[in-house]
PDB file of C-alpha atoms in Angstrom:
ATOM      1  CA  MET A 464     -28.732  -6.727 -13.803  1.00 91.00           C
ATOM      2  CA  LEU A 465     -27.528  -3.683 -11.760  1.00 98.00           C
ATOM      3  CA  SER A 466     -28.233  -2.340  -8.246  1.00 98.00           C
ATOM      4  CA  ILE A 467     -27.032   1.159  -7.686  1.00 98.00           C
ATOM      5  CA  LEU A 468     -26.232   1.702  -4.064  1.00 98.00           C
ATOM      6  CA  ILE A 469     -25.756   5.115  -2.374  1.00 98.00           C
ATOM      7  CA  PRO A 470     -25.190   5.705   1.396  1.00 96.00           C
ATOM      8  CA  VAL A 471     -26.316   9.218   2.387  1.00 97.00           C
ATOM      9  CA  TYR A 472     -25.499  11.485   5.264  1.00 94.00           C
ATOM     10  CA  ASN A 473     -26.630  15.179   5.372  1.00 94.00           C
ATOM     11  CA  THR A 474     -26.488  15.538   1.576  1.00 95.00           C
ATOM     12  CA  SER A 475     -29.200  15.968  -0.966  1.00 96.00           C
ATOM     13  CA  VAL A 476     -28.899  13.347  -3.688  1.00 97.00           C
ATOM     14  CA  ILE A 477     -31.889  14.467  -5.733  1.00 97.00           C
ATOM     15  CA  THR A 478     -29.717  15.610  -8.652  1.00 97.00           C
ATOM     16  CA  LEU A 479     -27.319  12.634  -8.556  1.00 98.00           C
ATOM     17  CA  VAL A 480     -30.195  10.042  -8.403  1.00 98.00           C
ATOM     18  CA  ASN A 481     -32.161  11.786 -11.244  1.00 97.00           C
ATOM     19  CA  GLN A 482     -28.986  11.568 -13.417  1.00 98.00           C
ATOM     20  CA  LEU A 483     -28.494   7.908 -12.609  1.00 98.00           C
ATOM     21  CA  HIS A 484     -32.145   7.119 -13.058  1.00 98.00           C
ATOM     22  CA  LYS A 485     -32.373   8.678 -16.481  1.00 98.00           C
ATOM     23  CA  GLN A 486     -29.248   6.862 -17.765  1.00 98.00           C
ATOM     24  CA  ALA A 487     -30.400   3.519 -16.140  1.00 98.00           C
ATOM     25  CA  LEU A 488     -33.726   3.568 -17.760  1.00 97.00           C
ATOM     26  CA  ARG A 489     -32.037   4.058 -21.108  1.00 97.00           C
ATOM     27  CA  ASP A 490     -29.093   1.664 -20.736  1.00 96.00           C
ATOM     28  CA  CYS A 491     -30.046  -1.160 -18.381  1.00 94.00           C
ATOM     29  CA  THR A 492     -32.457  -3.982 -18.964  1.00 91.00           C
ATOM     30  CA  CYS A 493     -33.297  -4.086 -15.310  1.00 96.00           C
ATOM     31  CA  PHE A 494     -32.059  -1.920 -12.351  1.00 98.00           C
ATOM     32  CA  GLU A 495     -32.647  -0.646  -8.955  1.00 98.00           C
ATOM     33  CA  ILE A 496     -31.373   2.341  -7.009  1.00 98.00           C
ATOM     34  CA  ILE A 497     -31.250   1.980  -3.236  1.00 98.00           C
ATOM     35  CA  VAL A 498     -30.471   5.058  -1.100  1.00 98.00           C
ATOM     36  CA  ILE A 499     -30.016   4.641   2.704  1.00 97.00           C
ATOM     37  CA  ASP A 500     -29.908   7.663   4.859  1.00 96.00           C
ATOM     38  CA  ASP A 501     -27.473   7.020   7.781  1.00 95.00           C
ATOM     39  CA  CYS A 502     -29.404   8.965  10.365  1.00 94.00           C
ATOM     40  CA  SER A 503     -28.839  12.421   8.912  1.00 94.00           C
ATOM     41  CA  THR A 504     -29.134  15.408  11.271  1.00 93.00           C
ATOM     42  CA  PHE A 505     -30.268  17.936   8.702  1.00 92.00           C
ATOM     43  CA  HIS A 506     -34.033  17.677   8.614  1.00 92.00           C
ATOM     44  CA  GLU A 507     -34.371  19.673   5.356  1.00 93.00           C
ATOM     45  CA  VAL A 508     -32.088  17.252   3.571  1.00 93.00           C
ATOM     46  CA  LYS A 509     -34.125  14.237   4.701  1.00 92.00           C
ATOM     47  CA  ILE A 510     -37.353  15.874   3.649  1.00 93.00           C
ATOM     48  CA  ALA A 511     -35.904  16.732   0.255  1.00 94.00           C
ATOM     49  CA  ASN A 512     -34.552  13.157  -0.190  1.00 95.00           C
ATOM     50  CA  GLU A 513     -37.902  11.619   0.558  1.00 93.00           C
ATOM     51  CA  GLN A 514     -39.037  12.735  -2.995  1.00 91.00           C
ATOM     52  CA  LEU A 515     -37.012   9.787  -4.290  1.00 94.00           C
ATOM     53  CA  ASN A 516     -39.715   7.404  -3.268  1.00 89.00           C
ATOM     54  CA  HIS A 517     -41.980   8.668  -5.996  1.00 91.00           C
ATOM     55  CA  LEU A 518     -39.619   7.509  -8.715  1.00 92.00           C
ATOM     56  CA  PRO A 519     -39.953   3.914 -10.131  1.00 95.00           C
ATOM     57  CA  PHE A 520     -37.142   1.389  -9.278  1.00 96.00           C
ATOM     58  CA  ILE A 521     -35.948   3.458  -6.364  1.00 96.00           C
ATOM     59  CA  LYS A 522     -35.921   2.527  -2.652  1.00 96.00           C
ATOM     60  CA  TYR A 523     -35.180   5.171  -0.179  1.00 96.00           C
ATOM     61  CA  ILE A 524     -34.580   4.133   3.511  1.00 96.00           C
ATOM     62  CA  GLN A 525     -34.049   6.368   6.527  1.00 95.00           C
ATOM     63  CA  LEU A 526     -32.297   4.925   9.604  1.00 95.00           C
ATOM     64  CA  ASN A 527     -32.949   6.002  13.130  1.00 94.00           C
ATOM     65  CA  ARG A 528     -29.428   5.431  14.228  1.00 94.00           C
ATOM     66  CA  ASN A 529     -26.102   6.029  12.564  1.00 90.00           C
ATOM     67  CA  LEU A 530     -24.167   2.926  11.424  1.00 90.00           C
ATOM     68  CA  GLY A 531     -21.031   4.399  10.111  1.00 86.00           C
ATOM     69  CA  ARG A 532     -19.276   4.386   6.818  1.00 84.00           C
ATOM     70  CA  SER A 533     -18.543   0.554   6.612  1.00 85.00           C
ATOM     71  CA  ALA A 534     -21.749  -0.713   8.088  1.00 90.00           C
ATOM     72  CA  ILE A 535     -23.969   1.381   5.920  1.00 92.00           C
ATOM     73  CA  ARG A 536     -22.278  -0.016   2.813  1.00 91.00           C
ATOM     74  CA  ASN A 537     -22.661  -3.580   4.088  1.00 92.00           C
ATOM     75  CA  MET A 538     -26.319  -2.929   4.638  1.00 94.00           C
ATOM     76  CA  LEU A 539     -26.773  -1.587   1.102  1.00 96.00           C
ATOM     77  CA  ILE A 540     -25.173  -4.673  -0.323  1.00 94.00           C
ATOM     78  CA  LYS A 541     -27.545  -6.967   1.745  1.00 94.00           C
ATOM     79  CA  GLU A 542     -30.453  -4.956   0.437  1.00 95.00           C
ATOM     80  CA  ALA A 543     -29.463  -5.291  -3.262  1.00 96.00           C
ATOM     81  CA  LYS A 544     -31.189  -7.869  -5.338  1.00 96.00           C
ATOM     82  CA  TYR A 545     -29.133  -7.769  -8.598  1.00 96.00           C
ATOM     83  CA  GLU A 546     -25.917  -9.488  -9.677  1.00 95.00           C
ATOM     84  CA  TYR A 547     -23.842  -6.387 -10.121  1.00 97.00           C
ATOM     85  CA  LEU A 548     -23.563  -3.632  -7.578  1.00 97.00           C
ATOM     86  CA  LEU A 549     -22.618  -0.066  -8.342  1.00 98.00           C
ATOM     87  CA  LEU A 550     -21.550   1.783  -5.180  1.00 97.00           C
ATOM     88  CA  MET A 551     -20.786   5.484  -4.840  1.00 97.00           C
ATOM     89  CA  ASP A 552     -20.552   8.292  -2.287  1.00 95.00           C
ATOM     90  CA  CYS A 553     -23.418  10.688  -2.038  1.00 96.00           C
ATOM     91  CA  ASP A 554     -21.453  13.872  -2.662  1.00 95.00           C
ATOM     92  CA  ALA A 555     -21.128  13.312  -6.466  1.00 97.00           C
ATOM     93  CA  LEU A 556     -22.559  14.199  -9.789  1.00 98.00           C
ATOM     94  CA  VAL A 557     -22.425  12.381 -13.132  1.00 98.00           C
ATOM     95  CA  PRO A 558     -20.374  14.341 -15.601  1.00 96.00           C
ATOM     96  CA  GLN A 559     -20.929  12.266 -18.692  1.00 96.00           C
ATOM     97  CA  GLU A 560     -24.007  10.764 -20.470  1.00 97.00           C
ATOM     98  CA  ASP A 561     -22.459   7.333 -20.878  1.00 98.00           C
ATOM     99  CA  PHE A 562     -21.546   6.728 -17.217  1.00 98.00           C
ATOM    100  CA  ILE A 563     -24.028   3.911 -16.655  1.00 98.00           C
ATOM    101  CA  LYS A 564     -23.314   2.502 -20.063  1.00 98.00           C
ATOM    102  CA  ASN A 565     -19.738   2.238 -19.458  1.00 98.00           C
ATOM    103  CA  TYR A 566     -20.312   0.166 -16.313  1.00 98.00           C
ATOM    104  CA  VAL A 567     -22.840  -2.098 -17.983  1.00 97.00           C
ATOM    105  CA  LYS A 568     -20.246  -3.039 -20.527  1.00 96.00           C
ATOM    106  CA  GLU A 569     -18.065  -4.304 -17.631  1.00 96.00           C
ATOM    107  CA  CYS A 570     -20.868  -6.538 -16.192  1.00 96.00           C
ATOM    108  CA  ASN A 571     -19.448  -9.902 -17.155  1.00 93.00           C
ATOM    109  CA  GLY A 572     -18.177 -12.516 -14.646  1.00 92.00           C
ATOM    110  CA  THR A 573     -16.681 -11.815 -11.264  1.00 91.00           C
ATOM    111  CA  ILE A 574     -15.312  -8.198 -11.415  1.00 92.00           C
ATOM    112  CA  VAL A 575     -14.279  -5.159  -9.355  1.00 96.00           C
ATOM    113  CA  VAL A 576     -14.113  -2.068 -11.467  1.00 97.00           C
ATOM    114  CA  CYS A 577     -13.302   1.473 -10.305  1.00 98.00           C
ATOM    115  CA  GLY A 578     -14.320   4.439 -12.457  1.00 98.00           C
ATOM    116  CA  GLY A 579     -12.222   7.069 -10.874  1.00 97.00           C
ATOM    117  CA  THR A 580     -12.700  10.652  -9.432  1.00 98.00           C
ATOM    118  CA  ALA A 581     -12.930  14.052 -11.259  1.00 98.00           C
ATOM    119  CA  TYR A 582     -13.082  17.604  -9.804  1.00 98.00           C
ATOM    120  CA  GLN A 583     -14.286  20.903 -11.251  1.00 96.00           C
ATOM    121  CA  LYS A 584     -11.715  22.886 -13.133  1.00 94.00           C
ATOM    122  CA  GLU A 585     -12.570  26.128 -11.467  1.00 94.00           C
ATOM    123  CA  LYS A 586     -11.129  26.874  -8.088  1.00 95.00           C
ATOM    124  CA  PRO A 587     -13.745  26.688  -5.234  1.00 96.00           C
ATOM    125  CA  PRO A 588     -14.174  29.356  -2.475  1.00 95.00           C
ATOM    126  CA  SER A 589     -11.000  29.738  -0.405  1.00 95.00           C
ATOM    127  CA  GLU A 590     -12.644  27.921   2.565  1.00 97.00           C
ATOM    128  CA  ASN A 591     -12.722  24.705   0.453  1.00 97.00           C
ATOM    129  CA  ILE A 592      -9.437  25.079  -1.384  1.00 97.00           C
ATOM    130  CA  LEU A 593      -7.320  22.475   0.468  1.00 98.00           C
ATOM    131  CA  ARG A 594      -9.823  19.596  -0.303  1.00 97.00           C
ATOM    132  CA  TRP A 595     -10.024  20.666  -3.922  1.00 98.00           C
ATOM    133  CA  HIS A 596      -6.288  21.075  -4.261  1.00 97.00           C
ATOM    134  CA  TYR A 597      -5.576  17.683  -2.643  1.00 97.00           C
ATOM    135  CA  GLY A 598      -8.217  15.949  -4.964  1.00 97.00           C
ATOM    136  CA  VAL A 599      -6.957  17.582  -8.129  1.00 97.00           C
ATOM    137  CA  HIS A 600      -3.133  16.810  -7.468  1.00 97.00           C
ATOM    138  CA  ARG A 601      -3.444  13.491  -5.559  1.00 94.00           C
ATOM    139  CA  GLU A 602      -6.782  11.781  -6.520  1.00 95.00           C
ATOM    140  CA  VAL A 603      -7.330  12.534 -10.091  1.00 96.00           C
ATOM    141  CA  LYS A 604      -5.492   9.792 -12.048  1.00 96.00           C
ATOM    142  CA  THR A 605      -5.994   8.063 -15.399  1.00 97.00           C
ATOM    143  CA  ALA A 606      -7.020   4.553 -15.496  1.00 97.00           C
ATOM    144  CA  ASP A 607      -3.562   3.601 -16.811  1.00 97.00           C
ATOM    145  CA  GLU A 608      -2.007   5.306 -13.769  1.00 97.00           C
ATOM    146  CA  ARG A 609      -4.357   3.583 -11.333  1.00 96.00           C
ATOM    147  CA  ASN A 610      -3.814   0.185 -12.981  1.00 96.00           C
ATOM    148  CA  ILE A 611      -0.132   0.246 -12.190  1.00 94.00           C
ATOM    149  CA  LEU A 612      -1.049  -0.762  -8.530  1.00 90.00           C
ATOM    150  CA  PRO A 613      -4.657  -1.440  -8.995  1.00 92.00           C
ATOM    151  CA  ASN A 614      -5.801  -2.664  -5.626  1.00 90.00           C
ATOM    152  CA  HIS A 615      -3.788   0.169  -3.798  1.00 88.00           C
ATOM    153  CA  ALA A 616      -5.826   2.623  -5.978  1.00 90.00           C
ATOM    154  CA  PHE A 617      -9.180   1.132  -4.976  1.00 91.00           C
ATOM    155  CA  SER A 618     -11.689   3.668  -3.829  1.00 91.00           C
ATOM    156  CA  THR A 619     -15.199   3.434  -2.581  1.00 91.00           C
ATOM    157  CA  PHE A 620     -16.093   6.736  -4.271  1.00 93.00           C
ATOM    158  CA  ASN A 621     -17.189   5.110  -7.395  1.00 96.00           C
ATOM    159  CA  PHE A 622     -16.961   1.281  -8.117  1.00 96.00           C
ATOM    160  CA  LEU A 623     -18.702  -1.793  -9.551  1.00 97.00           C
ATOM    161  CA  ILE A 624     -18.515  -5.127  -7.983  1.00 96.00           C
ATOM    162  CA  SER A 625     -20.192  -8.532  -8.681  1.00 95.00           C
ATOM    163  CA  ARG A 626     -22.214  -9.481  -5.615  1.00 91.00           C
ATOM    164  CA  ASP A 627     -20.640 -12.865  -5.105  1.00 90.00           C
ATOM    165  CA  ILE A 628     -17.431 -10.989  -3.872  1.00 90.00           C
ATOM    166  CA  PRO A 629     -19.121  -9.326  -0.832  1.00 79.00           C
ATOM    167  CA  ASN A 630     -20.383 -12.732   0.147  1.00 79.00           C
ATOM    168  CA  THR A 631     -16.793 -13.508   1.435  1.00 78.00           C
ATOM    169  CA  ILE A 632     -15.314  -9.875   1.758  1.00 83.00           C
ATOM    170  CA  VAL A 633     -17.206  -7.099   3.689  1.00 82.00           C
ATOM    171  CA  PHE A 634     -16.310  -3.688   4.879  1.00 80.00           C
ATOM    172  CA  ASP A 635     -14.792  -3.594   8.359  1.00 76.00           C
ATOM    173  CA  GLU A 636     -17.630  -2.337  10.659  1.00 75.00           C
ATOM    174  CA  THR A 637     -15.313  -1.523  13.505  1.00 72.00           C
ATOM    175  CA  LEU A 638     -14.262   1.557  11.395  1.00 66.00           C
ATOM    176  CA  VAL A 639     -17.130   3.963  12.178  1.00 59.00           C
ATOM    177  CA  GLN A 640     -15.277   7.215  11.549  1.00 63.00           C
ATOM    178  CA  TYR A 641     -13.608   8.680   8.435  1.00 66.00           C
ATOM    179  CA  GLY A 642     -10.713   7.040   6.582  1.00 65.00           C
ATOM    180  CA  HIS A 643      -9.121   3.877   5.191  1.00 71.00           C
ATOM    181  CA  GLU A 644     -12.131   1.526   4.989  1.00 75.00           C
ATOM    182  CA  ASP A 645     -11.408   1.488   1.243  1.00 79.00           C
ATOM    183  CA  THR A 646      -7.776   0.861   1.893  1.00 79.00           C
ATOM    184  CA  MET A 647      -8.510  -2.299   3.811  1.00 80.00           C
ATOM    185  CA  PHE A 648     -11.150  -3.453   1.396  1.00 84.00           C
ATOM    186  CA  GLY A 649      -8.733  -3.077  -1.436  1.00 84.00           C
ATOM    187  CA  TYR A 650      -6.144  -5.164   0.514  1.00 83.00           C
ATOM    188  CA  MET A 651      -8.754  -7.897   1.216  1.00 84.00           C
ATOM    189  CA  LEU A 652      -9.621  -8.098  -2.416  1.00 90.00           C
ATOM    190  CA  LEU A 653      -5.955  -8.641  -3.245  1.00 87.00           C
ATOM    191  CA  LYS A 654      -5.643 -11.310  -0.422  1.00 84.00           C
ATOM    192  CA  HIS A 655      -8.555 -13.132  -1.910  1.00 88.00           C
ATOM    193  CA  GLY A 656      -7.088 -12.996  -5.384  1.00 90.00           C
ATOM    194  CA  TYR A 657      -9.318 -10.311  -6.862  1.00 92.00           C
ATOM    195  CA  THR A 658      -7.563  -7.643  -9.021  1.00 93.00           C
ATOM    196  CA  VAL A 659      -9.244  -4.365  -9.343  1.00 95.00           C
ATOM    197  CA  LYS A 660      -9.694  -3.032 -12.952  1.00 97.00           C
ATOM    198  CA  HIS A 661      -9.697   0.721 -13.390  1.00 98.00           C
ATOM    199  CA  ILE A 662     -11.446   2.497 -16.200  1.00 98.00           C
ATOM    200  CA  ASN A 663     -11.894   6.136 -17.163  1.00 98.00           C
ATOM    201  CA  ASN A 664     -15.489   6.551 -15.878  1.00 98.00           C
ATOM    202  CA  PRO A 665     -15.300   9.164 -13.198  1.00 98.00           C
ATOM    203  CA  LEU A 666     -17.876  10.832 -10.922  1.00 98.00           C
ATOM    204  CA  LEU A 667     -17.434  14.418 -10.169  1.00 98.00           C
ATOM    205  CA  HIS A 668     -16.615  15.005  -6.548  1.00 97.00           C
ATOM    206  CA  CYS A 669     -18.677  17.851  -5.396  1.00 95.00           C
ATOM    207  CA  GLY A 670     -18.920  17.724  -1.576  1.00 91.00           C
ATOM    208  CA  LEU A 671     -15.719  19.697  -0.719  1.00 95.00           C
ATOM    209  CA  ASP A 672     -15.014  19.890   3.012  1.00 96.00           C
ATOM    210  CA  LYS A 673     -14.004  23.049   4.568  1.00 97.00           C
ATOM    211  CA  ASN A 674     -10.300  23.408   5.108  1.00 98.00           C
ATOM    212  CA  GLU A 675     -10.456  22.829   8.931  1.00 98.00           C
ATOM    213  CA  ASP A 676     -12.858  19.918   8.512  1.00 96.00           C
ATOM    214  CA  PHE A 677     -10.606  18.152   5.859  1.00 96.00           C
ATOM    215  CA  ILE A 678      -7.632  18.581   8.205  1.00 97.00           C
ATOM    216  CA  PHE A 679      -9.659  16.990  11.094  1.00 96.00           C
ATOM    217  CA  LYS A 680     -10.932  14.131   8.942  1.00 93.00           C
ATOM    218  CA  THR A 681      -7.373  13.414   7.710  1.00 95.00           C
ATOM    219  CA  LYS A 682      -6.283  13.073  11.278  1.00 94.00           C
ATOM    220  CA  LEU A 683      -9.180  10.697  11.884  1.00 91.00           C
ATOM    221  CA  GLY A 684      -8.032   8.655   8.835  1.00 89.00           C
ATOM    222  CA  VAL A 685      -4.435   8.459  10.412  1.00 92.00           C
ATOM    223  CA  GLN A 686      -6.117   7.302  13.677  1.00 89.00           C
ATOM    224  CA  ASN A 687      -8.010   4.526  11.702  1.00 84.00           C
ATOM    225  CA  LEU A 688      -4.842   3.286  10.073  1.00 86.00           C
ATOM    226  CA  HIS A 689      -3.043   3.296  13.461  1.00 87.00           C
ATOM    227  CA  TYR A 690      -5.912   1.316  14.902  1.00 83.00           C
ATOM    228  CA  LEU A 691      -5.864  -1.246  12.090  1.00 82.00           C
ATOM    229  CA  ALA A 692      -2.136  -1.791  12.256  1.00 83.00           C
ATOM    230  CA  HIS A 693      -2.575  -2.859  15.875  1.00 82.00           C
ATOM    231  CA  GLN A 694      -5.568  -5.418  15.406  1.00 78.00           C
ATOM    232  CA  ASP A 695      -4.764  -9.091  15.611  1.00 78.00           C
ATOM    233  CA  ARG A 696      -7.056  -9.943  12.584  1.00 75.00           C
ATOM    234  CA  TYR A 697      -4.729  -7.762  10.494  1.00 74.00           C
ATOM    235  CA  LYS A 698      -1.376  -8.996  11.920  1.00 75.00           C
ATOM    236  CA  THR A 699      -0.549 -10.723   8.528  1.00 74.00           C
ATOM    237  CA  VAL A 700      -0.912  -7.386   6.681  1.00 74.00           C
ATOM    238  CA  ASP A 701       2.298  -5.776   5.674  1.00 74.00           C
ATOM    239  CA  PHE A 702       1.165  -2.161   6.507  1.00 76.00           C
ATOM    240  CA  SER A 703       4.442  -0.768   5.046  1.00 74.00           C
ATOM    241  CA  GLN A 704       2.829  -1.263   1.553  1.00 74.00           C
ATOM    242  CA  PHE A 705       0.816   1.834   2.437  1.00 80.00           C
ATOM    243  CA  LYS A 706       2.926   4.974   1.758  1.00 87.00           C
ATOM    244  CA  ILE A 707       2.453   6.641   5.134  1.00 90.00           C
ATOM    245  CA  MET A 708       3.271   3.434   7.001  1.00 88.00           C
ATOM    246  CA  LYS A 709       6.375   2.860   4.760  1.00 91.00           C
ATOM    247  CA  VAL A 710       7.750   6.306   5.806  1.00 94.00           C
ATOM    248  CA  PHE A 711       6.863   5.714   9.323  1.00 93.00           C
ATOM    249  CA  LYS A 712       8.733   2.383   9.311  1.00 91.00           C
ATOM    250  CA  ILE A 713      11.788   4.193   8.032  1.00 94.00           C
ATOM    251  CA  ILE A 714      11.464   6.911  10.666  1.00 95.00           C
ATOM    252  CA  LYS A 715      11.442   4.278  13.388  1.00 92.00           C
ATOM    253  CA  LEU A 716      14.471   2.469  12.032  1.00 94.00           C
ATOM    254  CA  LEU A 717      16.369   5.904  11.989  1.00 96.00           C
ATOM    255  CA  LEU A 718      15.135   6.503  15.636  1.00 96.00           C
ATOM    256  CA  LEU A 719      13.499   9.756  14.461  1.00 96.00           C
ATOM    257  CA  LYS A 720      10.060   9.104  15.743  1.00 95.00           C
ATOM    258  CA  THR A 721      10.344  11.250  18.930  1.00 96.00           C
ATOM    259  CA  LEU A 722      12.130  14.156  17.075  1.00 97.00           C
ATOM    260  CA  ILE A 723       9.300  14.271  14.470  1.00 97.00           C
ATOM    261  CA  ALA A 724       6.681  14.208  17.109  1.00 97.00           C
ATOM    262  CA  ILE A 725       8.345  17.145  18.818  1.00 97.00           C
ATOM    263  CA  LEU A 726       8.585  19.066  15.452  1.00 97.00           C
ATOM    264  CA  TYR A 727       4.921  18.303  14.847  1.00 98.00           C
ATOM    265  CA  HIS A 728       3.927  19.814  18.131  1.00 97.00           C
ATOM    266  CA  LEU A 729       6.076  22.947  17.545  1.00 98.00           C
ATOM    267  CA  THR A 730       4.944  23.505  14.022  1.00 98.00           C
ATOM    268  CA  ILE A 731       1.343  22.252  13.733  1.00 98.00           C
ATOM    269  CA  ASN A 732      -0.443  25.546  14.273  1.00 98.00           C
ATOM    270  CA  LYS A 733       1.615  27.293  11.494  1.00 98.00           C
ATOM    271  CA  ILE A 734       1.322  24.255   9.287  1.00 98.00           C
ATOM    272  CA  GLU A 735      -2.521  24.269   9.547  1.00 98.00           C
ATOM    273  CA  LYS A 736      -2.665  27.999   8.935  1.00 98.00           C
ATOM    274  CA  GLN A 737      -0.689  27.444   5.689  1.00 98.00           C
ATOM    275  CA  LEU A 738      -2.854  24.599   4.650  1.00 98.00           C
ATOM    276  CA  CYS A 739      -5.892  26.858   5.040  1.00 97.00           C
ATOM    277  CA  SER A 740      -4.388  29.545   2.805  1.00 96.00           C
ATOM    278  CA  GLU A 741      -5.127  30.195  -0.892  1.00 94.00           C
ATOM    279  CA  LYS A 742      -2.059  28.013  -1.923  1.00 95.00           C
ATOM    280  CA  PRO A 743      -1.848  24.995   0.395  1.00 97.00           C
ATOM    281  CA  ASN A 744       1.421  23.033   0.284  1.00 98.00           C
ATOM    282  CA  LEU A 745       0.787  19.435  -0.061  1.00 98.00           C
ATOM    283  CA  TYR A 746       4.235  18.499   1.305  1.00 97.00           C
ATOM    284  CA  LEU A 747       3.376  20.215   4.526  1.00 98.00           C
ATOM    285  CA  PHE A 748       0.072  18.256   4.436  1.00 98.00           C
ATOM    286  CA  ASP A 749       2.144  15.022   4.209  1.00 97.00           C
ATOM    287  CA  PHE A 750       4.282  16.127   7.090  1.00 98.00           C
ATOM    288  CA  MET A 751       1.153  16.809   9.135  1.00 98.00           C
ATOM    289  CA  LYS A 752       0.003  13.240   8.555  1.00 96.00           C
ATOM    290  CA  ILE A 753       3.258  11.593   9.333  1.00 97.00           C
ATOM    291  CA  GLY A 754       3.904  13.920  12.281  1.00 97.00           C
ATOM    292  CA  TYR A 755       0.505  13.258  13.757  1.00 97.00           C
ATOM    293  CA  LEU A 756       1.092   9.490  13.310  1.00 95.00           C
ATOM    294  CA  CYS A 757       4.352   9.800  15.344  1.00 96.00           C
ATOM    295  CA  THR A 758       2.393  11.431  18.211  1.00 95.00           C
ATOM    296  CA  LEU A 759      -0.082   8.500  18.631  1.00 92.00           C
ATOM    297  CA  LYS A 760       0.568   6.238  21.605  1.00 78.00           C
ATOM    298  CA  ASN A 761       1.441   2.422  21.466  1.00 58.00           C
ATOM    299  CA  ILE A 762       2.497   2.725  17.786  1.00 45.00           C
ATOM    300  CA  GLY A 763       5.311   0.333  18.414  1.00 44.00           C
TER     301      GLY A 763
END
């Protein structure tokens, strides 16, 4: 019936897995939960997560080398034995009692279903405010909103997929750092004729990066998109369908790339200081991304 698959890195998933396990026992005819630790560096986290081996229907695996965000998901899919695969990030909690039941209802035929993302209503500490602010204002969308451009809204944070699809589409394992593995997976789904269905069945995103770390990861994501846009295997992809690349294309047509790169270098310190403040400006966050993209070499 259902394989619940969770890649882990330096995060305790005891509470998350216990929540999922309790619901799956009640709402699934048969299930398994597979947790693979991608060579975490926090020893105390690894020790804590080892407790999972004592629960029935749970397999906990520790790797001795880091595979990266894409390869670890491909490994989880290969380990799974059931027809439907529920993949999620490890820095999450289950906010409702019918989370598993809602996905079980969708287990019919060949499917890709995304449940969405939620955030706590209360503001986090100031050191995490940027990630929370971005999530609340950019990531939290209803199923109706996400279904307008369903494959563009695909996210690896919380999704169900029938296992016949990953037999032909896999996560790009050349992407080992943060960002856009879900962007390309959503595109490949569309290319192969699979339309993502979005439902209101979110997980609560709890693992909020510190402001500086989120800025750093965002730049890594821009690097990944830059890398993908210059790979021969993706030469048929219209990258202008992605918002940042659409804006970048316009910038190049207007011959503004060099000017924006200069503005980026002149203002980035002040921009990052503002983004780490109590009221981060997401328009400045957008400029940071496009400005950083303009500074990358061989962008064409």
